[in-house]
Amino acid sequence: MNLGTHIFFAGMVTAIFTGNPYFALLAGIGSFIPDLDRQYLFFSRQTFVQEDLHRALFHNLLFLSALFFVNQWLAVGAFLHSFIDSFTTEKDRGVEWLFPFSRLVKRGRFVLAAKSEDDGCKLELVDQKPQDRVYFFNEDSPEMTKISDPDLKEPHAVPWRRTYGPAENNQILDKWLAVGSYTLLVAYSLVNWNFALAGIKLIQSPRILPPIFLLAGIVLIYVGGSLKKKKKTRRNYLSLYVAAAVMLPLSAAVAVSQGFTYTFPLNPLFAGLACVILAIEAVLVWRISVRGGRKAVV
């Protein structure tokens, strides 16, 4: 899913369930964290591709549990990021929730083969009869992962370790979640003036500084990773990593436990409004995507 979708979705869900703009801000920042495993960081490009690390290294339950002990709201944002990523297709690589334990199994018994037949396509499961004592039931389809983004392509067939859904990145579900989450966040602020006023006070208070330092550190890592992927000189991206290493400790205050004591603020007016907004936007996104006889992917 697009990064904007993750930010709005995490912020919206946390705002509705806590009524606290500070928690929503932290969740929004936490939604940045899982995709750091798409930056090469301290891995070589060859290792990154061979080990198929994106949507595995920081999208798993073990990492999310560890992040929870740093700050629960960052962990909530990271979890919601991984949750909606798990709705994406095999081409988009879904989520490897059980990494690194899922890597203990190296083979799959069946592979899905595609054969052309009478101007059509026939899919069949081919039993590879592996000699391994432990294997997954199935392997990812090589035909599907051939059309994945370059960083997500598999160099060889691997077991079906990931959770997949029917949706594709930057298509109908992605667009609907982004538009719907943003709209509901605005609607929630209009219906709940206390939330909006608390958000304004937060922006004007020193309390906003630790999350800003944290976000700045994360963004520097993103930029450094992008430079590394573009094969820029080591000095360029290492300097950004060093700057991030300075920024992140400055945000240590976000690790202070905020607790779970809060009042559930959802009111019937907003619940009804949310249902109407989401239904209308779902129809609009669908109709716009298929207008003119075009075909759309979920």
mmCIF file of C-alpha atoms in Angstrom:
data_model
loop_
_atom_site.group_PDB
_atom_site.id
_atom_site.type_symbol
_atom_site.label_atom_id
_atom_site.label_comp_id
_atom_site.label_asym_id
_atom_site.label_seq_id
_atom_site.Cartn_x
_atom_site.Cartn_y
_atom_site.Cartn_z
ATOM 1 C CA MET A 1 0.000 0.000 0.000
ATOM 2 C CA ASN A 2 1.077 3.605 -0.523
ATOM 3 C CA LEU A 3 2.770 5.328 2.408
ATOM 4 C CA GLY A 4 0.044 7.989 2.535
ATOM 5 C CA THR A 5 -2.583 5.273 2.948
ATOM 6 C CA HIS A 6 -0.661 3.813 5.898
ATOM 7 C CA ILE A 7 -0.293 7.203 7.616
ATOM 8 C CA PHE A 8 -3.947 8.240 7.290
ATOM 9 C CA PHE A 9 -5.266 4.777 8.181
ATOM 10 C CA ALA A 10 -3.127 4.463 11.335
ATOM 11 C CA GLY A 11 -3.904 8.019 12.431
ATOM 12 C CA MET A 12 -7.623 7.653 11.779
ATOM 13 C CA VAL A 13 -8.033 4.325 13.604
ATOM 14 C CA THR A 14 -6.037 5.489 16.618
ATOM 15 C CA ALA A 15 -7.875 8.817 16.776
ATOM 16 C CA ILE A 16 -11.267 7.123 16.773
ATOM 17 C CA PHE A 17 -10.342 4.536 19.399
ATOM 18 C CA THR A 18 -8.481 6.890 21.762
ATOM 19 C CA GLY A 19 -9.687 10.425 21.076
ATOM 20 C CA ASN A 20 -6.107 11.547 21.710
ATOM 21 C CA PRO A 21 -4.241 13.437 18.961
ATOM 22 C CA TYR A 22 -0.860 12.642 20.543
ATOM 23 C CA PHE A 23 -1.517 8.910 20.303
ATOM 24 C CA ALA A 24 -2.785 9.353 16.724
ATOM 25 C CA LEU A 25 0.395 11.251 15.838
ATOM 26 C CA LEU A 26 2.594 8.502 17.275
ATOM 27 C CA ALA A 27 0.610 5.835 15.422
ATOM 28 C CA GLY A 28 1.004 7.795 12.191
ATOM 29 C CA ILE A 29 4.765 7.962 12.754
ATOM 30 C CA GLY A 30 4.796 4.267 13.662
ATOM 31 C CA SER A 31 3.232 3.510 10.286
ATOM 32 C CA PHE A 32 6.487 4.697 8.658
ATOM 33 C CA ILE A 33 8.583 2.118 10.484
ATOM 34 C CA PRO A 34 7.777 -1.221 8.764
ATOM 35 C CA ASP A 35 8.787 0.054 5.316
ATOM 36 C CA LEU A 36 12.280 0.766 6.602
ATOM 37 C CA ASP A 37 12.896 -2.860 5.622
ATOM 38 C CA ARG A 38 12.627 -1.721 2.015
ATOM 39 C CA GLN A 39 15.705 0.443 2.456
ATOM 40 C CA TYR A 40 18.950 -1.495 2.202
ATOM 41 C CA LEU A 41 20.301 -0.020 5.440
ATOM 42 C CA PHE A 42 23.316 -2.141 6.373
ATOM 43 C CA PHE A 43 22.518 -4.941 3.911
ATOM 44 C CA SER A 44 24.043 -5.262 0.496
ATOM 45 C CA ARG A 45 21.669 -5.177 -2.461
ATOM 46 C CA GLN A 46 22.516 -8.802 -3.215
ATOM 47 C CA THR A 47 21.700 -9.968 0.328
ATOM 48 C CA PHE A 48 18.510 -7.908 0.394
ATOM 49 C CA VAL A 49 17.206 -9.472 -2.821
ATOM 50 C CA GLN A 50 18.367 -13.026 -2.123
ATOM 51 C CA GLU A 51 16.809 -13.074 1.345
ATOM 52 C CA ASP A 52 13.577 -11.408 0.173
ATOM 53 C CA LEU A 53 13.604 -9.104 3.224
ATOM 54 C CA HIS A 54 10.967 -6.524 2.318
ATOM 55 C CA ARG A 55 7.646 -7.063 4.120
ATOM 56 C CA ALA A 56 9.433 -9.587 6.303
ATOM 57 C CA LEU A 57 12.186 -7.966 8.375
ATOM 58 C CA PHE A 58 10.010 -5.265 10.027
ATOM 59 C CA HIS A 59 6.525 -6.532 9.129
ATOM 60 C CA ASN A 60 6.473 -9.505 11.511
ATOM 61 C CA LEU A 61 4.920 -10.188 14.908
ATOM 62 C CA LEU A 62 8.270 -10.528 16.682
ATOM 63 C CA PHE A 63 9.401 -7.055 15.578
ATOM 64 C CA LEU A 64 6.000 -5.545 16.415
ATOM 65 C CA SER A 65 6.126 -7.101 19.893
ATOM 66 C CA ALA A 66 9.578 -5.620 20.492
ATOM 67 C CA LEU A 67 8.384 -2.214 19.275
ATOM 68 C CA PHE A 68 5.466 -2.428 21.702
ATOM 69 C CA PHE A 69 7.915 -2.297 24.610
ATOM 70 C CA VAL A 70 9.425 0.881 23.151
ATOM 71 C CA ASN A 71 6.066 2.598 22.731
ATOM 72 C CA GLN A 72 2.668 0.966 22.318
ATOM 73 C CA TRP A 73 1.309 3.632 19.971
ATOM 74 C CA LEU A 74 4.253 3.351 17.600
ATOM 75 C CA ALA A 75 3.587 -0.403 17.646
ATOM 76 C CA VAL A 76 -0.113 0.157 16.899
ATOM 77 C CA GLY A 77 0.791 2.231 13.845
ATOM 78 C CA ALA A 78 3.329 -0.362 12.674
ATOM 79 C CA PHE A 79 0.797 -3.166 13.189
ATOM 80 C CA LEU A 80 -1.896 -1.356 11.197
ATOM 81 C CA HIS A 81 0.654 -0.825 8.402
ATOM 82 C CA SER A 82 1.432 -4.542 8.272
ATOM 83 C CA PHE A 83 -2.249 -5.438 8.632
ATOM 84 C CA ILE A 84 -3.369 -3.658 5.463
ATOM 85 C CA ASP A 85 -0.224 -4.809 3.609
ATOM 86 C CA SER A 86 -1.361 -8.383 4.267
ATOM 87 C CA PHE A 87 -4.364 -7.728 2.005
ATOM 88 C CA THR A 88 -2.086 -7.369 -1.035
ATOM 89 C CA THR A 89 -1.477 -10.028 -3.640
ATOM 90 C CA GLU A 90 1.328 -12.506 -4.142
ATOM 91 C CA LYS A 91 2.763 -10.101 -6.724
ATOM 92 C CA ASP A 92 2.942 -7.391 -4.072
ATOM 93 C CA ARG A 93 4.377 -9.914 -1.578
ATOM 94 C CA GLY A 94 1.813 -9.649 1.237
ATOM 95 C CA VAL A 95 3.336 -9.924 4.737
ATOM 96 C CA GLU A 96 5.572 -12.552 6.325
ATOM 97 C CA TRP A 97 4.032 -12.395 9.796
ATOM 98 C CA LEU A 98 6.095 -15.238 11.282
ATOM 99 C CA PHE A 99 9.560 -14.094 10.146
ATOM 100 C CA PRO A 100 12.214 -15.248 11.090
ATOM 101 C CA PHE A 101 10.636 -18.550 12.188
ATOM 102 C CA SER A 102 9.036 -19.010 8.759
ATOM 103 C CA ARG A 103 12.549 -19.189 7.251
ATOM 104 C CA LEU A 104 13.182 -22.491 9.040
ATOM 105 C CA VAL A 105 11.220 -24.215 6.271
ATOM 106 C CA LYS A 106 13.042 -24.115 2.942
ATOM 107 C CA ARG A 107 10.796 -25.949 0.495
ATOM 108 C CA GLY A 108 7.224 -26.180 -0.694
ATOM 109 C CA ARG A 109 5.560 -29.369 -1.862
ATOM 110 C CA PHE A 110 3.396 -27.951 -4.639
ATOM 111 C CA VAL A 111 4.126 -25.263 -7.187
ATOM 112 C CA LEU A 112 1.412 -23.545 -9.214
ATOM 113 C CA ALA A 113 2.140 -23.960 -12.920
ATOM 114 C CA ALA A 114 0.425 -21.974 -15.677
ATOM 115 C CA LYS A 115 -0.065 -23.546 -19.103
ATOM 116 C CA SER A 116 -1.546 -21.966 -22.229
ATOM 117 C CA GLU A 117 -4.314 -24.045 -23.718
ATOM 118 C CA ASP A 118 -6.668 -23.128 -26.576
ATOM 119 C CA ASP A 119 -6.156 -19.368 -26.171
ATOM 120 C CA GLY A 120 -6.749 -19.772 -22.456
ATOM 121 C CA CYS A 121 -4.726 -20.374 -19.341
ATOM 122 C CA LYS A 122 -4.882 -23.465 -17.192
ATOM 123 C CA LEU A 123 -3.497 -23.495 -13.655
ATOM 124 C CA GLU A 124 -2.479 -26.710 -11.975
ATOM 125 C CA LEU A 125 -0.626 -27.749 -8.834
ATOM 126 C CA VAL A 126 2.509 -29.738 -9.580
ATOM 127 C CA ASP A 127 3.699 -32.030 -6.801
ATOM 128 C CA GLN A 128 7.470 -31.570 -6.496
ATOM 129 C CA LYS A 129 7.740 -34.491 -4.056
ATOM 130 C CA PRO A 130 10.475 -32.838 -1.988
ATOM 131 C CA GLN A 131 12.803 -34.998 0.055
ATOM 132 C CA ASP A 132 12.714 -32.519 2.938
ATOM 133 C CA ARG A 133 10.994 -33.736 6.092
ATOM 134 C CA VAL A 134 9.438 -30.314 6.701
ATOM 135 C CA TYR A 135 7.924 -28.218 3.952
ATOM 136 C CA PHE A 136 5.087 -25.825 3.285
ATOM 137 C CA PHE A 137 2.051 -27.028 1.420
ATOM 138 C CA ASN A 138 2.638 -24.684 -1.470
ATOM 139 C CA GLU A 139 5.231 -22.449 -3.101
ATOM 140 C CA ASP A 140 4.780 -18.933 -4.371
ATOM 141 C CA SER A 141 3.963 -18.798 -8.058
ATOM 142 C CA PRO A 142 7.100 -17.904 -10.092
ATOM 143 C CA GLU A 143 4.842 -16.502 -12.815
ATOM 144 C CA MET A 144 3.265 -14.060 -10.366
ATOM 145 C CA THR A 145 6.448 -12.903 -8.645
ATOM 146 C CA LYS A 146 8.109 -12.238 -12.017
ATOM 147 C CA ILE A 147 5.942 -9.116 -12.263
ATOM 148 C CA SER A 148 6.703 -7.904 -8.728
ATOM 149 C CA ASP A 149 8.634 -4.691 -8.106
ATOM 150 C CA PRO A 150 12.402 -5.175 -8.561
ATOM 151 C CA ASP A 151 13.084 -5.303 -4.800
ATOM 152 C CA LEU A 152 10.357 -7.911 -4.307
ATOM 153 C CA LYS A 153 11.178 -10.395 -7.048
ATOM 154 C CA GLU A 154 12.227 -13.847 -5.907
ATOM 155 C CA PRO A 155 15.563 -15.099 -7.236
ATOM 156 C CA HIS A 156 14.204 -18.648 -6.890
ATOM 157 C CA ALA A 157 11.022 -20.402 -5.799
ATOM 158 C CA VAL A 158 10.336 -20.229 -2.056
ATOM 159 C CA PRO A 159 7.650 -21.731 0.191
ATOM 160 C CA TRP A 160 4.381 -19.917 0.701
ATOM 161 C CA ARG A 161 5.519 -18.135 3.868
ATOM 162 C CA ARG A 162 3.461 -15.000 3.461
ATOM 163 C CA THR A 163 -0.116 -13.895 4.008
ATOM 164 C CA TYR A 164 -1.739 -12.691 0.786
ATOM 165 C CA GLY A 165 -5.014 -11.015 -0.073
ATOM 166 C CA PRO A 166 -6.902 -9.974 -3.213
ATOM 167 C CA ALA A 167 -5.733 -6.342 -3.407
ATOM 168 C CA GLU A 168 -2.932 -4.762 -5.404
ATOM 169 C CA ASN A 169 -0.809 -1.765 -4.455
ATOM 170 C CA ASN A 170 -2.105 1.606 -5.663
ATOM 171 C CA GLN A 171 -5.393 0.215 -6.901
ATOM 172 C CA ILE A 172 -9.010 0.405 -5.699
ATOM 173 C CA LEU A 173 -8.599 -0.773 -2.085
ATOM 174 C CA ASP A 174 -5.453 1.319 -1.620
ATOM 175 C CA LYS A 175 -7.118 4.474 -2.988
ATOM 176 C CA TRP A 176 -10.312 3.913 -1.010
ATOM 177 C CA LEU A 177 -8.442 3.406 2.280
ATOM 178 C CA ALA A 178 -6.412 6.576 1.698
ATOM 179 C CA VAL A 179 -9.406 8.763 0.763
ATOM 180 C CA GLY A 180 -11.683 7.205 3.369
ATOM 181 C CA SER A 181 -9.155 7.438 6.212
ATOM 182 C CA TYR A 182 -8.348 11.076 5.469
ATOM 183 C CA THR A 183 -12.029 11.999 5.190
ATOM 184 C CA LEU A 184 -12.955 10.222 8.409
ATOM 185 C CA LEU A 185 -10.073 11.882 10.254
ATOM 186 C CA VAL A 186 -11.358 15.293 9.145
ATOM 187 C CA ALA A 187 -14.962 14.332 9.961
ATOM 188 C CA TYR A 188 -13.927 13.050 13.377
ATOM 189 C CA SER A 189 -12.168 16.357 14.117
ATOM 190 C CA LEU A 190 -15.285 18.315 13.105
ATOM 191 C CA VAL A 191 -17.640 16.172 15.177
ATOM 192 C CA ASN A 192 -15.291 15.997 18.193
ATOM 193 C CA TRP A 193 -14.156 19.543 18.913
ATOM 194 C CA ASN A 194 -12.212 18.402 21.982
ATOM 195 C CA PHE A 195 -10.006 16.290 19.719
ATOM 196 C CA ALA A 196 -9.436 19.176 17.309
ATOM 197 C CA LEU A 197 -8.631 21.642 20.119
ATOM 198 C CA ALA A 198 -6.271 19.129 21.752
ATOM 199 C CA GLY A 199 -4.530 18.726 18.393
ATOM 200 C CA ILE A 200 -4.035 22.494 18.076
ATOM 201 C CA LYS A 201 -2.657 22.688 21.628
ATOM 202 C CA LEU A 202 -0.324 19.771 20.871
ATOM 203 C CA ILE A 203 1.115 21.551 17.839
ATOM 204 C CA GLN A 204 1.746 24.644 19.967
ATOM 205 C CA SER A 205 3.352 22.799 22.890
ATOM 206 C CA PRO A 206 6.904 21.465 23.456
ATOM 207 C CA ARG A 207 5.367 17.979 23.645
ATOM 208 C CA ILE A 208 5.374 17.906 19.854
ATOM 209 C CA LEU A 209 9.192 17.990 19.680
ATOM 210 C CA PRO A 210 10.049 14.333 20.522
ATOM 211 C CA PRO A 211 7.722 12.911 17.832
ATOM 212 C CA ILE A 212 9.079 15.442 15.331
ATOM 213 C CA PHE A 213 12.679 14.409 16.094
ATOM 214 C CA LEU A 214 11.642 10.760 15.737
ATOM 215 C CA LEU A 215 9.943 11.418 12.398
ATOM 216 C CA ALA A 216 12.963 13.398 11.173
ATOM 217 C CA GLY A 217 15.276 10.496 12.058
ATOM 218 C CA ILE A 218 13.062 8.015 10.218
ATOM 219 C CA VAL A 219 12.872 10.258 7.138
ATOM 220 C CA LEU A 220 16.680 10.580 7.100
ATOM 221 C CA ILE A 221 16.938 6.775 7.073
ATOM 222 C CA TYR A 222 14.464 6.631 4.173
ATOM 223 C CA VAL A 223 16.456 9.192 2.208
ATOM 224 C CA GLY A 224 19.768 7.475 3.008
ATOM 225 C CA GLY A 225 18.330 4.133 1.924
ATOM 226 C CA SER A 226 17.103 5.650 -1.329
ATOM 227 C CA LEU A 227 20.583 7.054 -2.041
ATOM 228 C CA LYS A 228 22.117 3.665 -1.317
ATOM 229 C CA LYS A 229 19.665 1.976 -3.690
ATOM 230 C CA LYS A 230 20.642 4.492 -6.369
ATOM 231 C CA LYS A 231 24.283 3.478 -5.792
ATOM 232 C CA LYS A 232 25.398 6.901 -4.599
ATOM 233 C CA THR A 233 28.715 7.229 -2.789
ATOM 234 C CA ARG A 234 28.901 5.745 0.697
ATOM 235 C CA ARG A 235 29.634 9.158 2.201
ATOM 236 C CA ASN A 236 26.255 10.483 1.024
ATOM 237 C CA TYR A 237 24.064 7.917 2.724
ATOM 238 C CA LEU A 238 26.272 7.228 5.752
ATOM 239 C CA SER A 239 26.145 10.909 6.698
ATOM 240 C CA LEU A 240 22.339 10.687 6.717
ATOM 241 C CA TYR A 241 22.453 7.527 8.835
ATOM 242 C CA VAL A 242 24.705 9.313 11.329
ATOM 243 C CA ALA A 243 22.320 12.278 11.446
ATOM 244 C CA ALA A 244 19.435 9.854 12.029
ATOM 245 C CA ALA A 245 21.395 8.216 14.858
ATOM 246 C CA VAL A 246 21.575 11.656 16.497
ATOM 247 C CA MET A 247 17.909 12.480 15.937
ATOM 248 C CA LEU A 248 16.484 9.212 17.223
ATOM 249 C CA PRO A 249 17.932 9.449 20.768
ATOM 250 C CA LEU A 250 16.562 12.999 20.964
ATOM 251 C CA SER A 251 13.107 11.475 20.588
ATOM 252 C CA ALA A 252 13.595 9.117 23.550
ATOM 253 C CA ALA A 253 10.694 10.772 25.339
ATOM 254 C CA VAL A 254 8.253 8.932 23.067
ATOM 255 C CA ALA A 255 9.364 5.695 24.726
ATOM 256 C CA VAL A 256 7.800 6.811 28.025
ATOM 257 C CA SER A 257 4.732 4.672 28.582
ATOM 258 C CA GLN A 258 1.529 6.593 27.932
ATOM 259 C CA GLY A 259 -0.704 3.933 29.459
ATOM 260 C CA PHE A 260 -3.952 2.477 28.159
ATOM 261 C CA THR A 261 -6.388 4.408 30.338
ATOM 262 C CA TYR A 262 -8.718 6.403 28.129
ATOM 263 C CA THR A 263 -12.405 6.864 27.450
ATOM 264 C CA PHE A 264 -13.827 5.444 24.238
ATOM 265 C CA PRO A 265 -15.100 8.623 22.537
ATOM 266 C CA LEU A 266 -17.012 7.262 19.542
ATOM 267 C CA ASN A 267 -20.511 8.707 19.361
ATOM 268 C CA PRO A 268 -23.507 7.516 17.312
ATOM 269 C CA LEU A 269 -23.507 10.614 15.081
ATOM 270 C CA PHE A 270 -19.949 9.989 13.940
ATOM 271 C CA ALA A 271 -20.535 6.216 13.552
ATOM 272 C CA GLY A 272 -23.478 6.859 11.216
ATOM 273 C CA LEU A 273 -21.603 9.565 9.315
ATOM 274 C CA ALA A 274 -18.589 7.263 8.894
ATOM 275 C CA CYS A 275 -20.736 4.481 7.386
ATOM 276 C CA VAL A 276 -22.322 6.884 4.887
ATOM 277 C CA ILE A 277 -18.976 8.443 3.897
ATOM 278 C CA LEU A 278 -17.251 5.095 3.363
ATOM 279 C CA ALA A 279 -20.154 3.669 1.340
ATOM 280 C CA ILE A 280 -20.326 6.719 -0.955
ATOM 281 C CA GLU A 281 -16.565 6.817 -1.466
ATOM 282 C CA ALA A 282 -16.426 3.074 -2.179
ATOM 283 C CA VAL A 283 -19.002 3.517 -4.962
ATOM 284 C CA LEU A 284 -17.220 6.610 -6.340
ATOM 285 C CA VAL A 285 -13.761 4.966 -6.385
ATOM 286 C CA TRP A 286 -15.242 1.880 -8.054
ATOM 287 C CA ARG A 287 -17.194 3.814 -10.695
ATOM 288 C CA ILE A 288 -14.294 6.156 -11.534
ATOM 289 C CA SER A 289 -11.893 3.215 -11.816
ATOM 290 C CA VAL A 290 -14.101 1.338 -14.319
ATOM 291 C CA ARG A 291 -15.456 4.271 -16.333
ATOM 292 C CA GLY A 292 -15.013 4.141 -20.085
ATOM 293 C CA GLY A 293 -15.008 0.346 -20.077
ATOM 294 C CA ARG A 294 -11.681 0.133 -18.213
ATOM 295 C CA LYS A 295 -10.827 -2.864 -16.102
ATOM 296 C CA ALA A 296 -9.704 -2.280 -12.511
ATOM 297 C CA VAL A 297 -7.733 -4.357 -10.048
ATOM 298 C CA VAL A 298 -8.793 -4.586 -6.393
#
